[in-house]
PDB file of C-alpha atoms in Angstrom:
ATOM      1  CA  UNK A   5       0.000   0.000   0.000  1.00 51.00           C
ATOM      2  CA  UNK A   6       2.950   2.364   0.524  1.00 56.00           C
ATOM      3  CA  UNK A   7       3.425   2.228  -3.260  1.00 56.00           C
ATOM      4  CA  UNK A   8      -0.258   2.884  -3.968  1.00 55.00           C
ATOM      5  CA  UNK A   9      -1.472  -0.677  -4.535  1.00 54.00           C
ATOM      6  CA  UNK A  10      -4.639  -0.443  -2.459  1.00 55.00           C
ATOM      7  CA  UNK A  11      -6.456  -3.116  -4.487  1.00 55.00           C
ATOM      8  CA  UNK A  12      -3.774  -5.759  -4.152  1.00 54.00           C
ATOM      9  CA  UNK A  13      -4.868  -9.292  -3.257  1.00 58.00           C
ATOM     10  CA  UNK A  14      -2.720 -12.011  -1.718  1.00 66.00           C
ATOM     11  CA  UNK A  15      -4.035 -15.527  -2.337  1.00 65.00           C
ATOM     12  CA  UNK A  16      -2.354 -18.444  -0.502  1.00 72.00           C
ATOM     13  CA  UNK A  17      -2.157 -21.719  -2.455  1.00 71.00           C
ATOM     14  CA  UNK A  18      -1.338 -24.935  -0.591  1.00 73.00           C
ATOM     15  CA  UNK A  19      -0.103 -27.926  -2.572  1.00 76.00           C
ATOM     16  CA  UNK A  20       0.621 -31.404  -1.244  1.00 76.00           C
ATOM     17  CA  UNK A  21       4.052 -32.677  -2.235  1.00 77.00           C
ATOM     18  CA  UNK A  22       4.304 -35.803  -0.081  1.00 74.00           C
ATOM     19  CA  UNK A  23       2.308 -37.209   2.805  1.00 71.00           C
ATOM     20  CA  UNK A  24       3.923 -34.969   5.397  1.00 75.00           C
ATOM     21  CA  UNK A  25       5.091 -32.147   3.163  1.00 79.00           C
ATOM     22  CA  UNK A  26       3.187 -29.284   1.653  1.00 75.00           C
ATOM     23  CA  UNK A  27       4.150 -26.291  -0.467  1.00 78.00           C
ATOM     24  CA  UNK A  28       2.742 -22.852   0.365  1.00 75.00           C
ATOM     25  CA  UNK A  29       2.712 -20.328  -2.475  1.00 75.00           C
ATOM     26  CA  UNK A  30       1.410 -16.792  -2.265  1.00 71.00           C
ATOM     27  CA  UNK A  31      -0.188 -15.562  -5.472  1.00 62.00           C
ATOM     28  CA  UNK A  32      -0.191 -11.768  -5.574  1.00 64.00           C
ATOM     29  CA  UNK A  33      -2.646  -9.863  -7.719  1.00 60.00           C
ATOM     30  CA  UNK A  34      -1.465  -6.247  -7.566  1.00 57.00           C
ATOM     31  CA  UNK A  35      -4.433  -4.526  -9.171  1.00 55.00           C
ATOM     32  CA  UNK A  36      -4.301  -0.919 -10.304  1.00 67.00           C
ATOM     33  CA  UNK A  37      -1.883   1.467  -8.636  1.00 74.00           C
ATOM     34  CA  UNK A  38      -3.353   4.653  -7.168  1.00 84.00           C
ATOM     35  CA  UNK A  39      -2.170   7.745  -8.997  1.00 89.00           C
ATOM     36  CA  UNK A  40      -1.858  11.465  -8.270  1.00 92.00           C
ATOM     37  CA  UNK A  41      -4.926  13.318  -9.487  1.00 94.00           C
ATOM     38  CA  UNK A  42      -4.074  16.841  -8.309  1.00 95.00           C
ATOM     39  CA  UNK A  43      -1.107  18.570  -6.688  1.00 97.00           C
ATOM     40  CA  UNK A  44      -2.148  21.749  -4.884  1.00 97.00           C
ATOM     41  CA  UNK A  45       0.122  24.576  -3.731  1.00 97.00           C
ATOM     42  CA  UNK A  46      -1.791  26.564  -1.148  1.00 97.00           C
ATOM     43  CA  UNK A  47      -0.489  30.096  -0.582  1.00 97.00           C
ATOM     44  CA  UNK A  48       1.512  30.213  -3.820  1.00 96.00           C
ATOM     45  CA  UNK A  49       1.253  33.569  -5.590  1.00 96.00           C
ATOM     46  CA  UNK A  50       4.572  34.714  -7.068  1.00 96.00           C
ATOM     47  CA  UNK A  51       5.515  31.384  -8.668  1.00 96.00           C
ATOM     48  CA  UNK A  52       3.480  29.380 -11.178  1.00 95.00           C
ATOM     49  CA  UNK A  53       2.541  25.735 -10.926  1.00 95.00           C
ATOM     50  CA  UNK A  54       4.328  25.128 -14.220  1.00 94.00           C
ATOM     51  CA  UNK A  55       7.599  26.441 -12.773  1.00 96.00           C
ATOM     52  CA  UNK A  56       7.316  24.189  -9.727  1.00 97.00           C
ATOM     53  CA  UNK A  57       6.542  21.112 -11.817  1.00 95.00           C
ATOM     54  CA  UNK A  58       9.838  21.640 -13.650  1.00 94.00           C
ATOM     55  CA  UNK A  59      11.803  20.840 -10.496  1.00 96.00           C
ATOM     56  CA  UNK A  60       9.724  18.485  -8.310  1.00 96.00           C
ATOM     57  CA  UNK A  61       9.218  14.731  -8.585  1.00 94.00           C
ATOM     58  CA  UNK A  62       5.597  14.780  -7.392  1.00 94.00           C
ATOM     59  CA  UNK A  63       3.591  15.232 -10.590  1.00 92.00           C
ATOM     60  CA  UNK A  64      -0.011  14.827 -11.694  1.00 93.00           C
ATOM     61  CA  UNK A  65      -1.101  11.823 -13.745  1.00 90.00           C
ATOM     62  CA  UNK A  66      -1.444  12.677 -17.445  1.00 87.00           C
ATOM     63  CA  UNK A  67      -2.969   9.983 -19.701  1.00 80.00           C
ATOM     64  CA  UNK A  68      -0.639   8.625 -22.404  1.00 69.00           C
ATOM     65  CA  UNK A  69       2.366  10.681 -21.199  1.00 66.00           C
ATOM     66  CA  UNK A  70       2.375   9.062 -17.766  1.00 62.00           C
ATOM     67  CA  UNK A  71       2.243   5.617 -19.353  1.00 64.00           C
ATOM     68  CA  UNK A  72       5.734   6.283 -20.725  1.00 67.00           C
ATOM     69  CA  UNK A  73       7.147   8.063 -17.669  1.00 75.00           C
ATOM     70  CA  UNK A  74       6.537   7.603 -13.940  1.00 76.00           C
ATOM     71  CA  UNK A  75       4.846  11.008 -13.628  1.00 83.00           C
ATOM     72  CA  UNK A  76       1.720  10.748 -11.529  1.00 87.00           C
ATOM     73  CA  UNK A  77       2.996   7.960  -9.288  1.00 88.00           C
ATOM     74  CA  UNK A  78       3.440   8.827  -5.637  1.00 88.00           C
ATOM     75  CA  UNK A  79       7.091   8.572  -4.619  1.00 89.00           C
ATOM     76  CA  UNK A  80       7.066   9.037  -0.860  1.00 88.00           C
ATOM     77  CA  UNK A  81      10.859   9.062  -0.656  1.00 91.00           C
ATOM     78  CA  UNK A  82      10.890  12.204  -2.831  1.00 94.00           C
ATOM     79  CA  UNK A  83       8.403  14.283  -0.829  1.00 94.00           C
ATOM     80  CA  UNK A  84      10.968  15.799   1.549  1.00 95.00           C
ATOM     81  CA  UNK A  85      13.249  16.511  -1.412  1.00 97.00           C
ATOM     82  CA  UNK A  86      10.362  18.247  -3.179  1.00 97.00           C
ATOM     83  CA  UNK A  87       9.896  20.552  -0.195  1.00 97.00           C
ATOM     84  CA  UNK A  88      13.520  21.651  -0.582  1.00 97.00           C
ATOM     85  CA  UNK A  89      13.162  21.981  -4.349  1.00 97.00           C
ATOM     86  CA  UNK A  90      10.204  24.318  -3.908  1.00 98.00           C
ATOM     87  CA  UNK A  91      12.149  26.349  -1.336  1.00 97.00           C
ATOM     88  CA  UNK A  92      15.019  26.601  -3.806  1.00 97.00           C
ATOM     89  CA  UNK A  93      12.758  28.123  -6.463  1.00 97.00           C
ATOM     90  CA  UNK A  94      11.604  30.772  -4.022  1.00 98.00           C
ATOM     91  CA  UNK A  95      15.037  31.474  -2.563  1.00 97.00           C
ATOM     92  CA  UNK A  96      16.365  32.133  -6.048  1.00 96.00           C
ATOM     93  CA  UNK A  97      13.744  34.860  -6.298  1.00 96.00           C
ATOM     94  CA  UNK A  98      14.739  36.533  -3.073  1.00 97.00           C
ATOM     95  CA  UNK A  99      12.243  34.850  -0.732  1.00 97.00           C
ATOM     96  CA  UNK A 100      14.787  34.102   1.946  1.00 95.00           C
ATOM     97  CA  UNK A 101      12.305  33.139   4.662  1.00 95.00           C
ATOM     98  CA  UNK A 102       9.867  31.090   2.590  1.00 97.00           C
ATOM     99  CA  UNK A 103       8.251  28.216   4.467  1.00 97.00           C
ATOM    100  CA  UNK A 104       7.047  25.036   2.767  1.00 97.00           C
ATOM    101  CA  UNK A 105       5.211  22.401   4.779  1.00 96.00           C
ATOM    102  CA  UNK A 106       5.469  18.664   4.377  1.00 96.00           C
ATOM    103  CA  UNK A 107       2.664  17.733   1.974  1.00 96.00           C
ATOM    104  CA  UNK A 108      -0.720  16.436   3.061  1.00 96.00           C
ATOM    105  CA  UNK A 109      -1.718  13.324   1.097  1.00 93.00           C
ATOM    106  CA  UNK A 110      -5.381  12.409   0.743  1.00 93.00           C
ATOM    107  CA  UNK A 111      -6.722   9.216  -0.832  1.00 89.00           C
ATOM    108  CA  UNK A 112     -10.103   9.216  -2.551  1.00 90.00           C
ATOM    109  CA  UNK A 113     -12.787   6.836  -1.173  1.00 90.00           C
ATOM    110  CA  UNK A 114     -12.396   4.488  -4.155  1.00 87.00           C
ATOM    111  CA  UNK A 115      -8.636   4.350  -3.411  1.00 86.00           C
ATOM    112  CA  UNK A 116      -7.746   5.193  -6.994  1.00 87.00           C
ATOM    113  CA  UNK A 117      -6.458   8.766  -6.681  1.00 91.00           C
ATOM    114  CA  UNK A 118      -4.217  10.874  -4.443  1.00 92.00           C
ATOM    115  CA  UNK A 119      -4.626  14.569  -3.767  1.00 95.00           C
ATOM    116  CA  UNK A 120      -1.327  16.112  -2.625  1.00 96.00           C
ATOM    117  CA  UNK A 121      -1.205  19.557  -1.000  1.00 97.00           C
ATOM    118  CA  UNK A 122       1.887  21.641  -0.241  1.00 98.00           C
ATOM    119  CA  UNK A 123       1.265  24.694   1.952  1.00 98.00           C
ATOM    120  CA  UNK A 124       3.546  27.661   1.257  1.00 98.00           C
ATOM    121  CA  UNK A 125       4.113  30.824   3.280  1.00 98.00           C
ATOM    122  CA  UNK A 126       6.006  32.971   0.812  1.00 97.00           C
ATOM    123  CA  UNK A 127       7.126  35.864   2.989  1.00 96.00           C
ATOM    124  CA  UNK A 128       8.776  38.904   1.415  1.00 96.00           C
ATOM    125  CA  UNK A 129      11.587  39.174  -1.171  1.00 97.00           C
ATOM    126  CA  UNK A 130      15.038  40.205   0.055  1.00 98.00           C
ATOM    127  CA  UNK A 131      17.894  42.019  -1.652  1.00 98.00           C
ATOM    128  CA  UNK A 132      21.617  41.768  -0.942  1.00 97.00           C
ATOM    129  CA  UNK A 133      22.837  44.447   1.440  1.00 97.00           C
ATOM    130  CA  UNK A 134      26.500  43.484   1.596  1.00 96.00           C
ATOM    131  CA  UNK A 135      28.877  40.720   0.510  1.00 97.00           C
ATOM    132  CA  UNK A 136      32.143  40.010   2.288  1.00 96.00           C
ATOM    133  CA  UNK A 137      34.840  37.420   2.905  1.00 97.00           C
ATOM    134  CA  UNK A 138      36.542  36.398   6.135  1.00 97.00           C
ATOM    135  CA  UNK A 139      39.622  34.320   6.892  1.00 96.00           C
ATOM    136  CA  UNK A 140      41.441  35.119   3.641  1.00 96.00           C
ATOM    137  CA  UNK A 141      45.220  35.667   3.736  1.00 95.00           C
ATOM    138  CA  UNK A 142      46.335  34.267   0.374  1.00 95.00           C
ATOM    139  CA  UNK A 143      44.095  36.647  -1.578  1.00 96.00           C
ATOM    140  CA  UNK A 144      43.089  40.205  -0.863  1.00 95.00           C
ATOM    141  CA  UNK A 145      39.360  40.735  -0.454  1.00 94.00           C
ATOM    142  CA  UNK A 146      39.256  42.818  -3.635  1.00 94.00           C
ATOM    143  CA  UNK A 147      40.814  39.939  -5.584  1.00 95.00           C
ATOM    144  CA  UNK A 148      38.215  37.494  -4.353  1.00 96.00           C
ATOM    145  CA  UNK A 149      35.349  39.883  -5.082  1.00 94.00           C
ATOM    146  CA  UNK A 150      36.565  41.071  -8.500  1.00 93.00           C
ATOM    147  CA  UNK A 151      34.618  38.464 -10.489  1.00 93.00           C
ATOM    148  CA  UNK A 152      31.931  37.812  -7.909  1.00 95.00           C
ATOM    149  CA  UNK A 153      28.450  37.427  -9.380  1.00 95.00           C
ATOM    150  CA  UNK A 154      26.738  38.693  -6.221  1.00 96.00           C
ATOM    151  CA  UNK A 155      26.460  42.446  -5.800  1.00 95.00           C
ATOM    152  CA  UNK A 156      24.824  44.730  -3.252  1.00 95.00           C
ATOM    153  CA  UNK A 157      21.334  45.689  -4.368  1.00 96.00           C
ATOM    154  CA  UNK A 158      20.684  42.476  -6.292  1.00 97.00           C
ATOM    155  CA  UNK A 159      17.793  40.157  -5.502  1.00 97.00           C
ATOM    156  CA  UNK A 160      18.997  37.427  -3.138  1.00 97.00           C
ATOM    157  CA  UNK A 161      19.645  34.147  -4.987  1.00 97.00           C
ATOM    158  CA  UNK A 162      20.811  31.008  -3.204  1.00 95.00           C
ATOM    159  CA  UNK A 163      22.092  29.443  -6.439  1.00 96.00           C
ATOM    160  CA  UNK A 164      24.609  32.266  -6.780  1.00 97.00           C
ATOM    161  CA  UNK A 165      25.988  31.502  -3.325  1.00 97.00           C
ATOM    162  CA  UNK A 166      26.736  27.941  -4.411  1.00 96.00           C
ATOM    163  CA  UNK A 167      28.382  29.257  -7.578  1.00 97.00           C
ATOM    164  CA  UNK A 168      30.593  31.560  -5.517  1.00 97.00           C
ATOM    165  CA  UNK A 169      31.659  28.719  -3.220  1.00 97.00           C
ATOM    166  CA  UNK A 170      32.844  26.818  -6.303  1.00 96.00           C
ATOM    167  CA  UNK A 171      34.569  29.874  -7.807  1.00 97.00           C
ATOM    168  CA  UNK A 172      36.467  30.775  -4.612  1.00 97.00           C
ATOM    169  CA  UNK A 173      37.440  27.144  -4.042  1.00 96.00           C
ATOM    170  CA  UNK A 174      38.821  26.987  -7.592  1.00 95.00           C
ATOM    171  CA  UNK A 175      40.824  30.202  -7.079  1.00 95.00           C
ATOM    172  CA  UNK A 176      42.539  28.648  -4.099  1.00 95.00           C
ATOM    173  CA  UNK A 177      42.957  25.324  -5.863  1.00 93.00           C
ATOM    174  CA  UNK A 178      44.814  27.019  -8.715  1.00 91.00           C
ATOM    175  CA  UNK A 179      47.249  28.449  -6.136  1.00 92.00           C
ATOM    176  CA  UNK A 180      47.930  25.054  -4.585  1.00 91.00           C
ATOM    177  CA  UNK A 181      45.436  25.171  -1.727  1.00 94.00           C
ATOM    178  CA  UNK A 182      43.686  21.929  -2.604  1.00 91.00           C
ATOM    179  CA  UNK A 183      41.668  21.547   0.582  1.00 93.00           C
ATOM    180  CA  UNK A 184      40.256  25.042   1.074  1.00 96.00           C
ATOM    181  CA  UNK A 185      36.809  25.132   2.670  1.00 97.00           C
ATOM    182  CA  UNK A 186      34.343  27.950   1.978  1.00 97.00           C
ATOM    183  CA  UNK A 187      31.307  28.275   4.248  1.00 98.00           C
ATOM    184  CA  UNK A 188      28.670  30.984   3.711  1.00 97.00           C
ATOM    185  CA  UNK A 189      26.697  32.674   6.458  1.00 97.00           C
ATOM    186  CA  UNK A 190      23.582  34.747   5.842  1.00 96.00           C
ATOM    187  CA  UNK A 191      22.179  37.340   8.226  1.00 96.00           C
ATOM    188  CA  UNK A 192      18.891  38.971   7.328  1.00 95.00           C
ATOM    189  CA  UNK A 193      17.198  42.175   8.413  1.00 96.00           C
ATOM    190  CA  UNK A 194      13.419  41.797   8.332  1.00 94.00           C
ATOM    191  CA  UNK A 195      12.801  45.543   8.622  1.00 95.00           C
ATOM    192  CA  UNK A 196      14.821  46.521   5.541  1.00 96.00           C
ATOM    193  CA  UNK A 197      14.309  43.131   3.870  1.00 97.00           C
ATOM    194  CA  UNK A 198      18.022  42.850   3.127  1.00 97.00           C
ATOM    195  CA  UNK A 199      20.598  40.096   3.627  1.00 97.00           C
ATOM    196  CA  UNK A 200      24.309  40.231   4.370  1.00 97.00           C
ATOM    197  CA  UNK A 201      26.336  37.354   2.934  1.00 97.00           C
ATOM    198  CA  UNK A 202      29.743  36.435   4.341  1.00 97.00           C
ATOM    199  CA  UNK A 203      32.007  33.743   2.936  1.00 98.00           C
ATOM    200  CA  UNK A 204      34.159  32.238   5.687  1.00 98.00           C
ATOM    201  CA  UNK A 205      37.338  30.730   4.254  1.00 97.00           C
ATOM    202  CA  UNK A 206      39.443  28.031   5.860  1.00 97.00           C
ATOM    203  CA  UNK A 207      42.430  28.118   3.537  1.00 96.00           C
ATOM    204  CA  UNK A 208      44.306  25.014   4.650  1.00 92.00           C
ATOM    205  CA  UNK A 209      47.882  24.250   3.664  1.00 93.00           C
ATOM    206  CA  UNK A 210      49.771  24.768   0.420  1.00 91.00           C
ATOM    207  CA  UNK A 211      50.104  21.392  -1.318  1.00 88.00           C
ATOM    208  CA  UNK A 212      53.162  20.426  -3.377  1.00 84.00           C
ATOM    209  CA  UNK A 213      53.907  17.334  -5.450  1.00 75.00           C
ATOM    210  CA  UNK A 214      56.160  15.178  -3.326  1.00 69.00           C
ATOM    211  CA  UNK A 215      56.921  12.431  -5.840  1.00 74.00           C
ATOM    212  CA  UNK A 216      55.893  11.342  -9.323  1.00 72.00           C
ATOM    213  CA  UNK A 217      56.037   7.605  -9.952  1.00 76.00           C
ATOM    214  CA  UNK A 218      55.861   6.134 -13.437  1.00 73.00           C
ATOM    215  CA  UNK A 219      55.139   2.430 -13.832  1.00 81.00           C
ATOM    216  CA  UNK A 220      54.350   0.085 -16.700  1.00 79.00           C
ATOM    217  CA  UNK A 221      56.604   1.916 -19.182  1.00 74.00           C
ATOM    218  CA  UNK A 222      58.433  -1.028 -20.758  1.00 72.00           C
ATOM    219  CA  UNK A 223      59.397   0.754 -23.984  1.00 74.00           C
ATOM    220  CA  UNK A 224      59.691   4.429 -23.054  1.00 72.00           C
ATOM    221  CA  UNK A 225      62.221   5.760 -20.580  1.00 75.00           C
ATOM    222  CA  UNK A 226      61.144   7.732 -17.532  1.00 71.00           C
ATOM    223  CA  UNK A 227      62.898  10.916 -18.608  1.00 72.00           C
ATOM    224  CA  UNK A 228      61.052  10.925 -21.946  1.00 69.00           C
ATOM    225  CA  UNK A 229      57.691  10.672 -20.207  1.00 68.00           C
ATOM    226  CA  UNK A 230      58.625  13.256 -17.567  1.00 68.00           C
ATOM    227  CA  UNK A 231      59.464  15.785 -20.303  1.00 69.00           C
ATOM    228  CA  UNK A 232      55.816  15.667 -21.399  1.00 68.00           C
ATOM    229  CA  UNK A 233      54.370  16.125 -17.931  1.00 67.00           C
ATOM    230  CA  UNK A 234      53.020  19.543 -16.981  1.00 70.00           C
ATOM    231  CA  UNK A 235      53.935  18.915 -13.370  1.00 67.00           C
ATOM    232  CA  UNK A 236      57.274  18.301 -11.699  1.00 73.00           C
ATOM    233  CA  UNK A 237      58.181  17.128  -8.245  1.00 70.00           C
ATOM    234  CA  UNK A 238      58.011  19.936  -5.643  1.00 71.00           C
ATOM    235  CA  UNK A 239      55.701  21.958  -7.898  1.00 70.00           C
ATOM    236  CA  UNK A 240      52.667  23.517  -6.319  1.00 80.00           C
ATOM    237  CA  UNK A 241      49.613  21.453  -7.236  1.00 75.00           C
ATOM    238  CA  UNK A 242      46.900  23.060  -9.361  1.00 77.00           C
ATOM    239  CA  UNK A 243      43.503  21.431  -8.846  1.00 78.00           C
ATOM    240  CA  UNK A 244      41.893  23.433 -11.652  1.00 77.00           C
ATOM    241  CA  UNK A 245      44.383  22.804 -14.472  1.00 66.00           C
TER     242      UNK A 245
END
């Protein structure tokens, strides 16, 4: 029933094999699987249903199309992920404090259809007040912010924060800091509806190539192969190259 088979039947069949031995077989008749009739988004105003359906796994049953895909089948393991996917859509539009409830699932009396309802409290859109970095010694703050995609006055977008984590990590990796960690923190001001974003950097140690080993080269000498390598022993490692 967790998978929507509310009309499944289990029929036990007992067969005699010998005088004191019998075989028990369960014959399972699954029946039709219950499908999602409607997905509701209560409280949704600034985003369309079409936009949400592009990112979530919980979809409505559409004849013919759903026969080819699994759209319209209830996947309980995806419900919590869908909550986060909906939040992501809103947070990329500046709705920093959006709240999305775990969905309510209702089964029709004939046990053929599900009605799924997500309740959304949108809140208000936020803009970026300030962007900064902390813990940086290898780079000056201006260097790290030169190509930053986040600027003061922009609409807050969580996807851009992830992009910046990757960009800063790559900058350090190209300088030999292969294990740099970048952690963002976000502080919001409800009165001005602005957010301050700080990237906290744990630079780690400079990594060099200690030794290059070449094996399996039966025909070509080591020095010939080493001439073609872009990296030598004691060189600073570049994780981006």
